[in-house]
XYZ file of C-alpha atoms in Angstrom:
725
model
C 22.708 -31.583 8.072
C 21.481 -28.940 5.615
C 23.176 -30.541 2.617
C 24.241 -27.949 0.046
C 22.832 -24.943 1.929
C 25.085 -22.153 3.228
C 24.536 -19.296 5.666
C 24.533 -15.689 4.421
C 24.318 -13.326 7.382
C 25.530 -9.907 8.460
C 26.058 -8.493 11.933
C 24.869 -10.722 14.755
C 22.183 -12.483 12.692
C 22.452 -16.249 12.234
C 21.302 -19.038 9.919
C 21.639 -22.648 11.015
C 19.996 -26.032 11.575
C 17.344 -26.394 14.288
C 17.286 -29.970 15.612
C 14.264 -29.259 17.836
C 11.792 -28.366 15.063
C 10.983 -30.062 11.809
C 7.963 -30.447 9.605
C 9.173 -33.907 8.710
C 12.351 -35.558 9.910
C 14.468 -34.385 12.794
C 15.383 -30.803 11.934
C 14.634 -27.709 9.869
C 16.464 -24.718 8.480
C 16.446 -21.745 10.831
C 17.248 -18.030 10.503
C 17.327 -15.363 13.208
C 17.509 -11.699 12.215
C 18.533 -9.161 14.875
C 18.288 -5.377 14.792
C 21.779 -4.328 15.867
C 22.414 -1.403 13.508
C 24.669 -3.415 11.179
C 22.788 -6.598 10.290
C 20.970 -6.429 6.966
C 20.201 -10.079 6.317
C 19.823 -13.520 7.816
C 19.588 -16.136 5.070
C 20.017 -19.765 4.130
C 21.103 -20.067 0.499
C 21.274 -22.997 -1.902
C 23.917 -21.421 -4.163
C 23.222 -22.903 -7.572
C 20.560 -24.879 -9.416
C 20.915 -25.033 -13.201
C 17.661 -24.379 -15.055
C 16.230 -24.308 -18.563
C 16.029 -20.656 -19.721
C 12.413 -19.530 -19.884
C 11.219 -22.694 -18.184
C 8.324 -22.856 -15.736
C 9.390 -23.958 -12.262
C 7.848 -24.639 -8.874
C 9.303 -23.522 -5.535
C 7.621 -24.968 -2.457
C 8.168 -26.002 1.138
C 6.876 -25.515 4.650
C 7.510 -22.505 6.830
C 6.761 -20.961 10.184
C 7.899 -17.728 11.764
C 7.820 -15.056 14.435
C 8.867 -11.879 12.593
C 7.479 -8.723 14.263
C 9.356 -6.410 11.873
C 10.125 -7.362 8.288
C 9.238 -10.474 6.303
C 10.554 -14.029 6.079
C 10.556 -15.232 2.465
C 11.476 -18.285 0.402
C 12.367 -17.094 -3.101
C 14.896 -17.129 -5.963
C 17.729 -15.050 -7.388
C 18.034 -15.488 -11.157
C 21.391 -15.348 -13.026
C 22.486 -15.566 -16.646
C 25.217 -17.893 -17.941
C 27.921 -15.327 -17.107
C 26.733 -15.086 -13.514
C 25.088 -11.667 -13.958
C 22.232 -11.107 -11.516
C 18.887 -10.787 -13.334
C 16.391 -10.201 -10.531
C 14.213 -11.981 -8.001
C 11.365 -14.414 -8.495
C 8.914 -16.933 -7.012
C 8.229 -15.176 -3.714
C 6.711 -17.323 -0.946
C 5.932 -15.288 2.186
C 5.948 -16.909 5.610
C 3.181 -15.609 7.914
C 4.598 -13.052 10.303
C 3.324 -14.831 13.409
C 2.518 -18.546 13.385
C 3.294 -21.548 15.588
C 2.177 -24.036 12.958
C 3.830 -25.111 9.723
C 2.176 -23.590 6.674
C 2.675 -24.565 3.021
C 4.745 -22.297 0.790
C 4.206 -22.624 -2.956
C 4.775 -20.578 -6.095
C 4.960 -21.518 -9.781
C 6.397 -19.062 -12.289
C 8.158 -18.825 -15.637
C 11.831 -17.861 -15.362
C 13.460 -15.263 -17.590
C 14.507 -16.343 -21.072
C 18.160 -15.537 -20.272
C 18.176 -17.264 -16.858
C 20.755 -20.081 -16.716
C 20.809 -20.846 -12.997
C 19.161 -19.745 -9.752
C 19.900 -19.426 -6.079
C 17.198 -20.566 -3.665
C 17.073 -18.231 -0.672
C 15.247 -18.284 2.655
C 15.790 -14.949 4.342
C 14.703 -12.024 6.473
C 16.101 -8.785 5.046
C 16.292 -5.175 6.174
C 18.240 -3.083 8.650
C 15.134 -2.597 10.808
C 13.868 -6.176 10.493
C 13.983 -8.665 13.348
C 12.607 -12.098 14.180
C 13.180 -15.741 13.387
C 11.737 -18.257 10.970
C 12.018 -21.889 9.951
C 11.759 -23.764 6.639
C 11.597 -27.464 5.822
C 11.079 -29.849 2.898
C 12.036 -27.242 0.282
C 11.365 -28.320 -3.304
C 12.557 -26.602 -6.468
C 12.131 -28.120 -9.898
C 10.277 -28.032 -13.201
C 6.561 -27.481 -12.829
C 4.527 -30.652 -12.738
C 0.887 -31.314 -13.426
C -0.991 -31.362 -10.141
C -3.549 -34.037 -9.299
C -7.161 -33.805 -10.357
C -9.729 -32.381 -7.916
C -11.060 -34.505 -5.083
C -14.473 -36.048 -5.672
C -17.570 -36.442 -3.543
C -16.663 -33.879 -0.886
C -19.266 -33.947 1.882
C -19.695 -32.740 5.443
C -21.400 -34.220 8.487
C -22.017 -32.061 11.554
C -21.449 -33.918 14.805
C -21.865 -31.789 17.926
C -19.335 -28.982 17.768
C -17.355 -30.476 14.885
C -17.665 -31.005 11.143
C -16.448 -34.295 9.669
C -15.244 -33.810 6.076
C -14.726 -36.749 3.745
C -14.002 -37.188 0.038
C -12.790 -39.593 -2.610
C -9.215 -39.651 -3.887
C -8.700 -37.816 -7.203
C -7.161 -38.943 -10.414
C -3.414 -38.346 -10.525
C -0.544 -38.615 -8.089
C -1.906 -37.138 -4.853
C 0.364 -37.580 -1.840
C -1.609 -35.433 0.608
C -4.556 -33.056 0.999
C -4.711 -29.455 2.189
C -7.888 -28.492 4.046
C -9.041 -24.864 4.125
C -11.808 -22.992 5.925
C -13.074 -19.520 5.032
C -15.975 -17.185 5.820
C -16.342 -16.556 2.051
C -18.582 -18.645 -0.234
C -15.820 -18.592 -2.850
C -12.264 -18.097 -1.739
C -8.644 -18.504 -2.703
C -6.725 -21.043 -0.625
C -4.061 -19.266 1.389
C -1.984 -19.435 4.534
C -4.546 -17.534 6.582
C -7.348 -20.052 5.936
C -5.186 -23.186 5.987
C -6.550 -25.741 8.462
C -3.982 -28.478 7.990
C -2.517 -31.311 5.947
C -3.947 -34.823 6.033
C -2.818 -38.023 4.330
C -6.199 -39.755 4.393
C -9.391 -38.695 2.596
C -11.095 -37.361 5.734
C -10.658 -34.983 8.673
C -12.569 -33.255 11.462
C -12.784 -29.485 11.955
C -14.317 -27.463 14.777
C -17.420 -25.361 14.067
C -17.013 -21.596 14.473
C -19.785 -19.142 15.484
C -19.890 -17.714 11.942
C -20.876 -19.699 8.833
C -17.884 -21.544 7.382
C -17.054 -22.705 3.885
C -14.578 -25.503 3.335
C -12.199 -26.444 0.566
C -9.953 -29.422 -0.070
C -6.958 -29.434 -2.416
C -4.991 -32.521 -3.436
C -1.228 -31.964 -3.814
C 1.679 -33.889 -5.323
C 5.203 -34.146 -3.935
C 6.034 -30.616 -5.187
C 2.903 -29.248 -3.471
C 1.415 -28.490 -6.891
C -2.300 -28.281 -6.141
C -5.449 -29.556 -7.743
C -8.435 -27.302 -8.240
C -10.121 -26.393 -4.979
C -13.225 -28.451 -4.147
C -15.769 -26.243 -2.305
C -18.354 -27.111 0.311
C -20.545 -25.099 2.645
C -21.777 -23.365 4.513
C -21.500 -25.327 7.722
C -23.288 -22.882 9.990
C -22.160 -22.267 13.524
C -24.633 -21.555 16.286
C -23.906 -17.828 16.259
C -23.023 -15.608 19.178
C -25.670 -15.638 21.945
C -27.767 -12.489 22.000
C -26.394 -11.182 18.738
C -28.895 -9.382 16.447
C -29.428 -10.568 12.884
C -28.286 -7.202 11.506
C -25.527 -5.010 12.913
C -24.646 -1.426 11.988
C -21.596 0.455 13.188
C -19.395 3.399 12.258
C -15.648 3.901 12.188
C -13.060 6.486 11.305
C -11.184 6.324 8.005
C -8.034 4.590 9.248
C -9.007 0.955 9.836
C -9.227 -1.467 6.930
C -11.988 -4.043 7.435
C -12.110 -7.456 5.815
C -15.360 -8.489 4.170
C -15.744 -11.222 6.795
C -17.801 -10.187 9.814
C -15.572 -10.272 12.924
C -16.527 -12.699 15.656
C -16.403 -9.867 18.197
C -18.563 -7.055 16.892
C -17.416 -3.458 17.418
C -19.197 -1.357 20.000
C -19.403 2.384 20.375
C -21.435 5.430 19.420
C -23.248 5.296 16.098
C -22.746 8.984 15.425
C -20.186 10.344 12.949
C -18.410 13.516 14.064
C -16.263 15.493 11.648
C -14.053 18.551 12.190
C -12.586 20.312 9.185
C -11.290 23.570 7.791
C -12.914 25.271 4.842
C -11.739 23.619 1.634
C -11.030 20.292 3.362
C -12.202 16.750 2.787
C -12.629 14.342 5.703
C -13.671 10.680 5.621
C -15.335 8.018 7.754
C -17.001 4.616 7.309
C -20.380 2.970 7.962
C -20.784 -0.809 8.042
C -23.730 -3.177 7.816
C -23.214 -6.806 8.811
C -25.338 -9.937 8.339
C -24.821 -12.260 11.298
C -27.365 -15.000 10.523
C -29.042 -14.605 7.124
C -28.737 -13.023 3.718
C -29.615 -9.321 3.740
C -31.319 -8.073 0.601
C -30.872 -4.556 -0.826
C -28.833 -2.962 1.942
C -28.317 0.729 1.270
C -27.058 3.901 2.948
C -28.448 7.323 1.995
C -27.301 10.780 3.038
C -29.537 13.688 3.949
C -28.635 17.371 3.708
C -26.684 19.044 6.507
C -28.154 22.047 8.298
C -26.081 24.691 10.047
C -26.154 28.206 11.437
C -29.068 30.322 10.326
C -28.430 31.897 6.943
C -25.262 29.867 6.338
C -24.204 29.468 2.723
C -21.960 26.860 1.210
C -23.186 24.070 3.486
C -20.808 21.057 3.816
C -21.746 18.196 1.526
C -21.944 14.486 2.283
C -20.831 12.032 -0.391
C -21.228 8.265 -0.180
C -19.258 5.438 -1.794
C -19.794 1.694 -1.698
C -16.648 -0.187 -0.771
C -15.693 -3.022 -3.106
C -13.573 -5.943 -1.912
C -10.522 -7.522 -3.511
C -8.783 -10.798 -2.769
C -5.482 -10.599 -0.933
C -3.629 -13.465 -2.668
C -2.134 -15.973 -0.295
C -3.725 -14.344 2.745
C -7.198 -15.869 2.558
C -8.751 -12.425 2.973
C -10.960 -10.044 1.009
C -10.311 -6.426 1.887
C -11.916 -3.100 1.003
C -10.227 -0.670 -1.368
C -12.144 0.463 -4.504
C -14.835 3.083 -3.843
C -17.718 3.126 -6.330
C -20.974 5.091 -6.633
C -23.548 4.102 -3.989
C -26.119 1.407 -4.702
C -28.167 -1.226 -2.894
C -26.211 -4.439 -2.252
C -26.961 -7.930 -0.932
C -24.890 -9.118 2.036
C -24.271 -12.828 2.610
C -24.583 -14.277 6.122
C -21.313 -13.878 7.994
C -20.164 -10.967 5.818
C -20.360 -7.187 5.955
C -20.419 -4.252 3.568
C -18.844 -0.852 4.077
C -19.803 2.584 2.808
C -17.299 5.401 2.627
C -18.682 8.686 3.977
C -16.928 11.842 2.793
C -17.505 15.398 3.958
C -16.370 18.322 1.824
C -16.444 21.839 3.279
C -16.755 24.557 0.610
C -14.350 27.468 0.910
C -17.252 29.893 1.285
C -18.807 27.876 4.131
C -19.517 29.777 7.354
C -17.814 28.383 10.482
C -19.975 26.604 13.023
C -21.732 23.309 13.638
C -23.742 21.479 10.992
C -25.942 18.468 11.605
C -27.655 15.810 9.540
C -28.066 12.065 9.335
C -27.534 8.963 7.269
C -30.256 6.381 6.786
C -29.541 2.648 6.588
C -32.189 0.839 4.533
C -32.866 -2.866 4.085
C -35.163 -3.831 1.217
C -36.152 -0.182 0.813
C -37.222 0.212 4.449
C -35.395 2.302 7.007
C -33.544 0.116 9.484
C -31.301 2.600 11.334
C -30.241 6.234 11.467
C -26.701 7.519 11.909
C -26.417 11.095 13.253
C -23.774 13.199 11.499
C -22.207 16.407 12.808
C -19.610 18.609 11.124
C -17.722 21.345 12.954
C -16.332 23.835 10.457
C -13.280 25.753 11.645
C -13.078 29.494 10.843
C -10.098 29.222 8.476
C -9.344 27.555 5.139
C -6.783 24.919 4.305
C -4.351 26.239 1.659
C -5.439 25.389 -1.863
C -1.856 25.226 -3.063
C 0.661 22.650 -1.768
C 3.763 23.380 0.299
C 5.671 20.106 -0.012
C 7.432 18.514 -2.953
C 6.353 15.348 -4.724
C 6.870 13.001 -7.655
C 4.004 10.550 -8.116
C 4.425 8.592 -11.350
C 1.491 8.227 -13.757
C 2.172 5.359 -16.164
C 0.000 5.937 -19.221
C 0.765 2.585 -20.855
C -1.112 0.730 -18.137
C -3.965 3.248 -18.332
C -4.296 2.539 -22.059
C -4.256 -1.216 -21.541
C -6.958 -1.134 -18.858
C -9.175 1.614 -20.314
C -9.109 0.216 -23.862
C -7.931 3.329 -25.707
C -4.472 4.645 -26.459
C -2.502 7.607 -27.780
C -3.977 9.211 -30.887
C -7.426 7.699 -30.356
C -10.544 9.785 -29.612
C -10.847 10.515 -25.912
C -7.251 9.598 -25.042
C -6.038 13.108 -24.204
C -9.116 13.755 -22.063
C -8.647 10.426 -20.262
C -5.011 11.162 -19.379
C -5.986 14.701 -18.344
C -8.633 13.237 -16.038
C -6.129 10.870 -14.408
C -3.572 13.646 -14.007
C -6.122 15.995 -12.438
C -7.433 13.246 -10.130
C -4.057 12.828 -8.493
C -3.391 16.539 -8.230
C -6.837 16.992 -6.625
C -5.835 14.287 -4.143
C -2.612 16.223 -3.442
C -0.322 13.587 -4.952
C 1.976 15.741 -7.092
C 2.067 14.120 -10.564
C 5.564 13.587 -11.914
C 4.620 13.694 -15.597
C 3.193 16.708 -17.423
C 1.420 17.478 -20.689
C 3.951 18.234 -23.462
C 6.026 21.075 -22.044
C 6.217 22.854 -25.385
C 2.426 23.123 -25.541
C 0.049 25.721 -24.128
C -1.551 23.027 -21.961
C 1.849 22.008 -20.619
C 2.751 25.560 -19.641
C -0.621 26.075 -17.983
C -0.140 22.853 -16.024
C 3.298 23.717 -14.625
C 2.092 27.199 -13.627
C -0.660 25.690 -11.453
C 0.159 26.719 -7.826
C -0.926 23.292 -6.625
C 1.888 21.721 -8.657
C 5.106 22.156 -6.709
C 7.387 19.962 -8.836
C 7.519 18.196 -12.191
C 9.988 16.019 -14.072
C 12.026 17.595 -16.866
C 12.755 15.699 -20.064
C 16.347 14.437 -20.086
C 17.822 11.039 -21.020
C 17.430 8.613 -18.124
C 20.594 6.806 -17.015
C 22.551 7.664 -20.197
C 24.590 10.502 -21.618
C 22.684 12.634 -24.147
C 23.941 13.431 -27.621
C 24.883 16.957 -28.585
C 21.714 17.559 -30.620
C 19.586 16.323 -27.682
C 21.342 18.756 -25.364
C 20.691 21.666 -27.715
C 16.982 20.885 -27.979
C 16.516 20.322 -24.258
C 18.411 23.438 -23.180
C 16.150 25.471 -25.463
C 13.172 24.068 -23.578
C 14.890 24.862 -20.258
C 15.420 28.442 -21.467
C 11.716 28.774 -22.197
C 10.752 27.375 -18.778
C 13.322 29.624 -17.110
C 11.879 32.676 -18.844
C 8.387 31.654 -17.718
C 9.596 31.452 -14.115
C 8.810 27.758 -13.636
C 12.140 26.006 -14.243
C 12.801 25.994 -10.505
C 9.862 23.599 -10.125
C 11.487 21.120 -12.485
C 13.996 18.371 -11.755
C 15.741 15.629 -13.707
C 15.314 12.051 -12.491
C 18.891 11.117 -13.343
C 19.174 7.459 -12.234
C 17.255 4.955 -10.146
C 18.535 3.220 -7.001
C 22.244 3.038 -7.918
C 24.518 0.535 -6.244
C 27.966 1.649 -5.100
C 29.484 0.236 -8.296
C 27.321 2.659 -10.301
C 28.388 5.869 -8.526
C 31.006 6.748 -11.176
C 28.351 6.426 -13.895
C 25.918 8.582 -11.921
C 28.620 11.193 -11.359
C 29.321 11.448 -15.094
C 25.585 11.820 -15.829
C 25.220 14.575 -13.241
C 28.283 16.468 -14.505
C 26.990 16.396 -18.075
C 23.686 17.917 -16.970
C 25.491 20.507 -14.828
C 27.459 21.619 -17.898
C 24.284 22.082 -19.922
C 22.010 23.580 -17.247
C 23.672 24.413 -13.915
C 20.387 25.566 -12.326
C 18.371 22.398 -13.051
C 17.786 20.260 -9.986
C 18.981 16.634 -10.063
C 17.020 13.931 -8.194
C 18.561 10.603 -7.209
C 16.757 7.770 -5.417
C 19.559 7.175 -2.942
C 20.546 8.329 0.524
C 23.333 10.947 0.652
C 26.684 9.321 -0.210
C 30.025 11.130 -0.193
C 31.137 10.159 -3.748
C 28.156 12.138 -5.117
C 28.296 15.153 -2.801
C 27.954 18.391 -4.737
C 26.310 16.674 -7.715
C 22.829 15.864 -6.378
C 20.220 18.447 -5.383
C 17.429 16.090 -4.229
C 18.391 12.968 -2.289
C 15.505 10.508 -2.141
C 16.120 7.358 -0.067
C 13.561 4.697 0.764
C 12.187 5.337 4.265
C 14.300 2.731 6.162
C 17.464 4.113 4.534
C 16.392 7.632 5.488
C 16.032 6.399 9.072
C 19.440 4.698 8.975
C 21.163 7.843 7.640
C 19.102 10.523 9.386
C 22.046 12.625 10.552
C 23.644 12.574 7.103
C 20.339 13.703 5.560
C 20.126 16.616 7.978
C 23.694 17.656 7.180
C 22.921 17.839 3.458
C 19.749 19.834 4.121
C 21.810 22.310 6.156
C 23.887 22.846 3.007
C 20.786 23.728 1.001
C 20.112 20.341 -0.589
C 16.690 18.716 -0.432
C 15.878 15.328 1.058
C 12.752 13.512 -0.049
C 11.835 9.901 0.653
C 9.843 7.098 -0.916
C 8.223 3.713 -0.402
C 8.385 1.115 -3.184
C 7.601 -2.635 -2.890
C 8.406 -2.069 0.761
C 9.113 -1.500 3.485
C 6.596 -3.958 4.873
C 4.528 -3.479 8.043
C 5.114 -2.288 10.708
C 6.705 0.443 8.554
C 4.039 2.885 7.304
C 3.214 2.353 3.639
C 0.311 2.437 1.178
C 0.248 -1.334 0.677
C -3.003 -3.239 1.036
C -1.350 -5.249 3.809
C -1.027 -2.019 5.817
C -3.839 -0.451 7.763
C -5.177 2.690 6.110
C -4.058 4.866 9.002
C -0.433 3.931 8.233
C -0.644 5.944 5.006
C -1.860 8.971 6.946
C 0.833 8.618 9.604
C 3.502 8.626 6.885
C 2.743 12.310 6.181
C 2.944 13.197 9.874
C 6.346 11.508 9.940
C 7.253 13.569 6.876
C 6.698 16.690 8.991
C 8.358 15.226 12.092
C 11.586 14.446 10.257
C 11.570 17.574 8.062
C 11.332 15.602 4.823
C 11.010 18.002 1.898
C 8.984 15.769 -0.413
C 7.732 12.338 -1.316
C 8.238 10.143 -4.378
C 6.002 7.242 -5.330
C 7.141 5.197 -8.314
C 3.749 4.589 -9.945
C 0.123 5.342 -9.147
C -1.381 3.626 -12.232
C 0.779 0.513 -12.707
C -2.121 -1.945 -12.967
C -0.450 -5.395 -13.214
C -3.651 -7.247 -14.151
C -7.211 -7.495 -12.890
C -6.775 -5.322 -9.812
C -10.549 -5.272 -9.252
C -10.380 -8.970 -8.380
C -7.027 -9.405 -6.623
C -4.584 -7.121 -4.822
C -1.690 -7.401 -7.247
C 1.842 -5.993 -7.411
C 5.221 -7.080 -6.073
C 3.538 -6.417 -2.750
C -0.281 -6.238 -2.627
C -1.477 -2.906 -3.985
C 2.002 -1.573 -4.701
C 2.184 0.752 -7.700
C -1.466 1.777 -8.069
C -3.600 4.151 -6.007
C -6.784 4.153 -8.074
C -8.716 1.703 -10.265
C -9.389 1.735 -14.006
C -13.000 2.525 -14.826
C -13.646 0.454 -17.951
C -13.610 -3.034 -16.311
C -16.591 -1.951 -14.170
C -18.361 0.298 -16.663
C -17.290 3.433 -14.782
C -15.408 6.552 -15.771
C -11.778 6.163 -14.789
C -9.984 6.810 -12.625
C -12.055 5.259 -9.814
C -11.002 6.394 -6.369
C -10.101 4.095 -3.484
C -9.671 4.104 0.270
C -5.929 4.742 -0.055
C -6.297 7.769 -2.340
C -8.780 9.353 0.063
C -6.619 8.757 3.153
C -3.605 10.239 1.329
C -5.557 13.431 0.578
C -6.536 13.597 4.265
C -2.854 13.182 5.158
C -1.617 15.897 2.840
C -4.289 18.269 4.131
C -2.905 17.563 7.623
C 0.501 18.709 6.352
C -1.070 21.885 4.967
C -2.765 22.691 8.287
C 0.628 22.461 9.998
C 2.153 24.681 7.299
C -0.664 27.203 7.784
C -0.058 27.334 11.536
C 3.669 27.911 11.061
C 3.002 30.570 8.417
C 0.452 32.440 10.558
C 2.633 32.180 13.668
C 5.719 33.505 11.877
C 3.734 36.490 10.593
C 2.654 37.334 14.146
C 5.916 36.648 15.960
C 4.564 33.509 17.631
C 6.876 30.962 16.023
C 8.147 29.312 19.202
C 4.716 28.702 20.836
C 3.418 27.363 17.530
C 6.324 24.914 17.247
C 5.510 23.624 20.721
C 1.932 22.966 19.586
C 3.156 21.221 16.430
C 5.478 19.024 18.492
C 2.652 18.056 20.860
C 0.363 17.274 17.934
C 2.955 15.130 16.166
C 3.655 13.338 19.454
C 0.023 12.204 19.571
C 0.447 10.571 16.142
C 4.005 9.234 15.996
C 7.099 9.141 18.179
C 9.357 7.024 15.958
C 9.446 5.418 12.523
C 7.855 2.230 13.884
C 5.967 3.741 16.818
C 2.744 5.418 15.766
C -0.949 5.438 16.519
C -3.493 3.011 15.122
C -6.396 5.113 16.423
C -8.099 7.753 14.268
C -9.032 9.633 17.433
C -5.362 10.452 18.076
C -5.075 12.065 14.660
C -8.294 14.008 15.252
C -6.959 15.197 18.613
C -3.713 16.291 16.948
C -5.628 18.190 14.261
C -7.723 19.825 16.962
C -4.583 21.129 18.696
C -3.437 22.687 15.417
C -6.894 24.176 14.802
C -7.170 25.672 18.292
C -3.852 27.452 17.861
C -4.892 28.755 14.445
C -8.099 30.121 15.935
C -6.098 31.786 18.709
C -3.939 33.430 16.050
C -7.051 34.726 14.299
C -6.514 32.681 11.129
C -9.196 33.011 8.472
């Protein structure tokens, strides 16, 4: 029996005991989440464990799962002494697809006002489905893990490596063995080999060099320090060269580890772009057998039609790699100025390649090449071609947005703050970076200042947040001061761009409060738009101008959203902490192309705008590890100071988002040109065909950059036929 645990399920989902599977013993806890339109959760819950407020606790266990959509998690709900919910904590994610038991472990300090917790094992979300198992769950005060193992050594015997070590000091009950392609790595589920009780084990050799680690654990799975060993070199892949070079589009995110099966295809990079557009691609150099010294990629000038001016430019970035905690992976995201780099055997290095087409550039074909150098000598050439279309992408934006720039985290990471020399210029640089990347900044310079008025008049800025008390009723003096500002903005003709972010993610119990807040603002300024991060709900009809649900809730209430749009209200959407893959998102656990597809879905479903809660919420050393509630959530650039660079530092996600928003603008341009020439219906047929190449449903979309390029080409061909310039 699952003593003390209870099921918490909706719809046809279930939570029960599985007598056929167990990590130890005869059974395990089991949940099955179905997608039936009503089921939100399948969970096993241990309802109450009293805790010491502010204490440090460990949550651990063993899990396995098959969850194609959503995420199975072992975690906590925290409550105060009165039973008031305080928030989540100690997330342990079960791998989405695994037939083996993997360890789950998290240690964290609870809130100072936390009196008791619930332990939950669940799959959540209307669109989630799958099943998962958990066993040997432990929750209790944090304990001191064992000391590290001693004398770790390896002996290669045929196709296997025999690892052995000496027991550590402390209370070790078992050992976790890990294998990784990285010389230094974080132990995680993805590189977990297995658990052993004795101080030895055997592991198969892989074709790539392997590094091993052994961790001693106590009964709570609290680990020792990781003992490293390696490399234990495999024999390599027959016929494989010592150095490999390949190219790729911008949409696939590559780990730093060289794949066992190397990509094949043409080495050439082919771009197609409108004037004023940026487009991106990638070049990779891999070391299959030995360390590569001073690998470098250089770009030559592009040459085009005779007498052409404003030739497209090639810009290079070196991709930096960050740890994906718990995943045993290092993935590319930061993009830094190009330099020569060393590449360890079994690893790769990527270079971002960016084309920018000046607005004065003549249409036609431009050609050039990249050079790959090793130790200063040319190793390979990569042909580059750019086809420039005979029209320009709009410089201004034609969609709404609210991308939050948190200046407190900028100050913490960049080492200067408000009132200090350089602070205003630093914030201005961050704000301009995101606007240049077509992420509409939510915050503005002071609206009473000349700079603030200049900023909100910028045609690229479609929306901005208005000052108004958040989630509380303002005092009379506040209302007087703020309505004076609204009068000034109204007289300047920019108030219609503004909105008030009235409340965040209200629950049904909060609707009366939200209604009173909206009515108070309506009394003071009837023409100011009100934004609410919620799907349309009847108790608030007539009070909200901009409904902004998270994408799965938009999908679940699509017809209701369309009805409110028909009445003249706006519907935006957002992603925040989720949804998780396969939903499109900007998380580092998503492929890059997912972030581009999200904008095509924005057009497909007639979404008026996009909100993103924070683009600069750096929760620690983001250069080292992909941090956030979900990896990479809340930041879409990197602070410059930790790497001696000028912040903000761009990243793969920021560049793919700009590509995506330019795609939206090309579609807008086609519709605009077609309407002016009475060709609206044929143009809409082209748009529908193009979108169909990219996405057919919220969870059904391409993973191939070539499909997006083909869709863009359809749009471009129709624009050319319409004589767009």
